[in-house]
PDB file of C-alpha atoms in Angstrom:
ATOM      1  CA  VAL A   1       3.140  -8.559  -0.815  1.00 82.00           C
ATOM      2  CA  GLN A   2      -0.289  -9.651  -1.998  1.00 91.00           C
ATOM      3  CA  LEU A   3      -2.943  -6.993  -2.516  1.00 94.00           C
ATOM      4  CA  GLN A   4      -6.693  -7.563  -2.649  1.00 94.00           C
ATOM      5  CA  ALA A   5      -8.840  -4.653  -3.803  1.00 95.00           C
ATOM      6  CA  SER A   6     -12.577  -4.469  -3.258  1.00 96.00           C
ATOM      7  CA  GLY A   7     -15.450  -2.024  -3.008  1.00 97.00           C
ATOM      8  CA  GLY A   8     -16.128  -1.177  -6.623  1.00 97.00           C
ATOM      9  CA  GLY A   9     -19.615  -1.032  -8.029  1.00 97.00           C
ATOM     10  CA  LEU A  10     -22.227   0.994  -9.855  1.00 98.00           C
ATOM     11  CA  VAL A  11     -23.167   4.396  -8.490  1.00 98.00           C
ATOM     12  CA  GLN A  12     -24.978   7.447  -9.802  1.00 98.00           C
ATOM     13  CA  ALA A  13     -23.147  10.672 -10.449  1.00 98.00           C
ATOM     14  CA  GLY A  14     -22.727  12.607  -7.232  1.00 98.00           C
ATOM     15  CA  GLY A  15     -22.636   9.439  -5.171  1.00 98.00           C
ATOM     16  CA  SER A  16     -19.874   7.868  -3.119  1.00 98.00           C
ATOM     17  CA  LEU A  17     -17.932   4.650  -2.918  1.00 98.00           C
ATOM     18  CA  ARG A  18     -15.125   3.447  -0.700  1.00 98.00           C
ATOM     19  CA  LEU A  19     -12.480   1.149  -2.112  1.00 98.00           C
ATOM     20  CA  SER A  20     -10.395  -1.039   0.143  1.00 98.00           C
ATOM     21  CA  CYS A  21      -7.089  -2.746  -0.483  1.00 96.00           C
ATOM     22  CA  ALA A  22      -6.012  -5.436   1.966  1.00 94.00           C
ATOM     23  CA  ALA A  23      -2.358  -6.385   2.026  1.00 91.00           C
ATOM     24  CA  SER A  24      -0.865  -9.658   3.133  1.00 86.00           C
ATOM     25  CA  GLY A  25       2.489 -11.326   2.985  1.00 78.00           C
ATOM     26  CA  ARG A  26       5.448  -9.145   3.704  1.00 69.00           C
ATOM     27  CA  THR A  27       4.996  -6.537   6.422  1.00 60.00           C
ATOM     28  CA  PHE A  28       2.656  -3.697   5.505  1.00 59.00           C
ATOM     29  CA  SER A  29       5.226  -0.934   5.494  1.00 67.00           C
ATOM     30  CA  ASN A  30       4.983   0.187   1.955  1.00 86.00           C
ATOM     31  CA  VAL A  31       3.931   3.346   0.267  1.00 94.00           C
ATOM     32  CA  MET A  32       0.514   2.626  -1.228  1.00 95.00           C
ATOM     33  CA  GLY A  33      -1.135   4.043  -4.284  1.00 97.00           C
ATOM     34  CA  TRP A  34      -4.334   3.905  -6.265  1.00 98.00           C
ATOM     35  CA  PHE A  35      -4.409   3.991 -10.024  1.00 98.00           C
ATOM     36  CA  ARG A  36      -7.192   3.682 -12.553  1.00 98.00           C
ATOM     37  CA  GLN A  37      -7.640   2.819 -16.191  1.00 98.00           C
ATOM     38  CA  ALA A  38     -10.615   3.798 -18.278  1.00 96.00           C
ATOM     39  CA  PRO A  39     -11.469   1.942 -21.498  1.00 91.00           C
ATOM     40  CA  GLY A  40      -9.130   2.917 -24.293  1.00 93.00           C
ATOM     41  CA  LEU A  41      -6.926   5.010 -22.040  1.00 95.00           C
ATOM     42  CA  GLU A  42      -3.669   4.461 -20.245  1.00 96.00           C
ATOM     43  CA  ARG A  43      -3.431   3.717 -16.552  1.00 96.00           C
ATOM     44  CA  GLU A  44      -3.323   6.929 -14.554  1.00 97.00           C
ATOM     45  CA  PHE A  45      -2.327   7.899 -11.062  1.00 98.00           C
ATOM     46  CA  VAL A  46      -5.105   8.688  -8.582  1.00 98.00           C
ATOM     47  CA  ALA A  47      -3.634   8.987  -5.091  1.00 98.00           C
ATOM     48  CA  THR A  48      -0.763   7.849  -2.906  1.00 98.00           C
ATOM     49  CA  ILE A  49      -0.073   7.691   0.809  1.00 97.00           C
ATOM     50  CA  SER A  50       3.120   7.408   2.807  1.00 95.00           C
ATOM     51  CA  ARG A  51       3.944   4.516   5.106  1.00 92.00           C
ATOM     52  CA  SER A  52       2.825   6.397   8.204  1.00 92.00           C
ATOM     53  CA  GLY A  53      -0.212   7.907   6.533  1.00 93.00           C
ATOM     54  CA  ALA A  54       0.981  11.413   7.238  1.00 94.00           C
ATOM     55  CA  GLY A  55       1.769  12.208   3.635  1.00 95.00           C
ATOM     56  CA  THR A  56      -0.718  12.051   0.776  1.00 97.00           C
ATOM     57  CA  TYR A  57      -0.784  13.244  -2.804  1.00 97.00           C
ATOM     58  CA  TYR A  58      -3.606  13.341  -5.326  1.00 98.00           C
ATOM     59  CA  ALA A  59      -4.142  13.743  -9.025  1.00 98.00           C
ATOM     60  CA  ASP A  60      -5.670  17.115  -9.822  1.00 98.00           C
ATOM     61  CA  SER A  61      -8.717  15.398 -11.271  1.00 97.00           C
ATOM     62  CA  VAL A  62      -9.698  13.906  -7.909  1.00 98.00           C
ATOM     63  CA  LYS A  63      -8.347  16.456  -5.455  1.00 98.00           C
ATOM     64  CA  GLY A  64     -11.041  17.580  -3.037  1.00 98.00           C
ATOM     65  CA  ARG A  65     -13.283  14.637  -3.900  1.00 98.00           C
ATOM     66  CA  PHE A  66     -11.195  11.558  -3.065  1.00 98.00           C
ATOM     67  CA  THR A  67      -9.410  10.763   0.170  1.00 98.00           C
ATOM     68  CA  ILE A  68      -6.766   8.097   0.618  1.00 98.00           C
ATOM     69  CA  SER A  69      -6.148   6.689   4.079  1.00 98.00           C
ATOM     70  CA  ARG A  70      -4.674   3.621   5.700  1.00 96.00           C
ATOM     71  CA  ASP A  71      -5.029   1.490   8.776  1.00 95.00           C
ATOM     72  CA  ASN A  72      -1.696  -0.189   9.371  1.00 91.00           C
ATOM     73  CA  ALA A  73      -3.130  -2.334  12.163  1.00 91.00           C
ATOM     74  CA  LYS A  74      -5.467  -3.862   9.582  1.00 91.00           C
ATOM     75  CA  ASN A  75      -2.969  -3.794   6.722  1.00 91.00           C
ATOM     76  CA  THR A  76      -5.518  -1.951   4.652  1.00 94.00           C
ATOM     77  CA  VAL A  77      -5.565   1.188   2.553  1.00 96.00           C
ATOM     78  CA  TYR A  78      -8.764   2.958   1.558  1.00 98.00           C
ATOM     79  CA  LEU A  79      -9.910   5.307  -1.157  1.00 98.00           C
ATOM     80  CA  GLN A  80     -13.010   7.271  -0.219  1.00 98.00           C
ATOM     81  CA  MET A  81     -14.545   8.636  -3.400  1.00 98.00           C
ATOM     82  CA  ASN A  82     -17.172  11.355  -3.106  1.00 98.00           C
ATOM     83  CA  SER A  83     -18.967  13.487  -5.674  1.00 98.00           C
ATOM     84  CA  LEU A  84     -18.312  10.851  -8.286  1.00 98.00           C
ATOM     85  CA  LYS A  85     -18.490  11.818 -11.938  1.00 98.00           C
ATOM     86  CA  PRO A  86     -19.039   9.673 -15.029  1.00 97.00           C
ATOM     87  CA  GLU A  87     -15.418  10.346 -15.978  1.00 96.00           C
ATOM     88  CA  ASP A  88     -14.346   8.501 -12.823  1.00 98.00           C
ATOM     89  CA  THR A  89     -15.578   5.292 -14.438  1.00 98.00           C
ATOM     90  CA  ALA A  90     -12.611   2.937 -14.671  1.00 98.00           C
ATOM     91  CA  VAL A  91     -11.028  -0.150 -13.237  1.00 98.00           C
ATOM     92  CA  TYR A  92      -9.136   0.825 -10.127  1.00 98.00           C
ATOM     93  CA  TYR A  93      -5.944  -0.784  -8.905  1.00 97.00           C
ATOM     94  CA  CYS A  94      -4.055  -0.555  -5.653  1.00 96.00           C
ATOM     95  CA  ALA A  95      -0.309  -0.818  -5.659  1.00 96.00           C
ATOM     96  CA  ALA A  96       2.583  -0.857  -3.213  1.00 94.00           C
ATOM     97  CA  ARG A  97       6.174   0.254  -3.368  1.00 92.00           C
ATOM     98  CA  PHE A  98       9.186   0.687  -1.144  1.00 88.00           C
ATOM     99  CA  GLY A  99      10.671   4.118  -0.677  1.00 86.00           C
ATOM    100  CA  MET A 100       9.074   7.503  -1.141  1.00 90.00           C
ATOM    101  CA  ILE A 101       5.608   8.290  -2.428  1.00 92.00           C
ATOM    102  CA  ALA A 102       5.463   8.259  -6.201  1.00 94.00           C
ATOM    103  CA  VAL A 103       2.984   8.981  -8.976  1.00 96.00           C
ATOM    104  CA  GLU A 104       4.425   6.864 -11.775  1.00 96.00           C
ATOM    105  CA  ALA A 105       2.982   3.378 -12.103  1.00 95.00           C
ATOM    106  CA  SER A 106       6.367   2.058 -13.142  1.00 95.00           C
ATOM    107  CA  ASN A 107       7.711   2.912  -9.672  1.00 94.00           C
ATOM    108  CA  TYR A 108       5.355   0.485  -7.944  1.00 94.00           C
ATOM    109  CA  ASP A 109       6.497  -3.023  -7.146  1.00 92.00           C
ATOM    110  CA  TYR A 110       3.272  -4.855  -6.307  1.00 93.00           C
ATOM    111  CA  TRP A 111      -0.192  -4.659  -7.825  1.00 95.00           C
ATOM    112  CA  GLY A 112      -3.582  -5.948  -6.810  1.00 94.00           C
ATOM    113  CA  GLN A 113      -6.316  -7.084  -9.148  1.00 93.00           C
ATOM    114  CA  GLU A 114      -8.731  -4.475 -10.428  1.00 94.00           C
ATOM    115  CA  THR A 115     -12.034  -3.406  -9.000  1.00 97.00           C
ATOM    116  CA  LEU A 116     -14.518  -1.800 -11.372  1.00 98.00           C
ATOM    117  CA  VAL A 117     -16.144   1.519 -10.626  1.00 98.00           C
ATOM    118  CA  THR A 118     -18.980   2.620 -12.883  1.00 98.00           C
ATOM    119  CA  VAL A 119     -20.566   6.037 -12.470  1.00 98.00           C
ATOM    120  CA  SER A 120     -23.801   6.603 -14.326  1.00 97.00           C
ATOM    121  CA  SER A 121     -24.976  10.033 -15.401  1.00 94.00           C
TER     122      SER A 121
END
């Protein structure tokens, strides 16, 4: 599975961005997740979505502001980010795994390249 993330950029606090992650290669039937890593910090879980899209789970820090979704016909997963805060500034990664939804990065089998999100105050 190859993953291509896009959609990052510079936005003011309170603004919105939508990240996309396009999958190719093996069939798009994986659990998908978004992670992020701020400078000097470890990679952290953001959100995950089940293969069907019916199940989602979020980090407390983004709950109510971010929404993960997927379009299996387009082999794409999205992360809609609203009410962005400066502390959301990070490089964001999408990842895929087989099996159940998971929040640990070590449980994911495939990773895309990063997309940078910068939120100015």
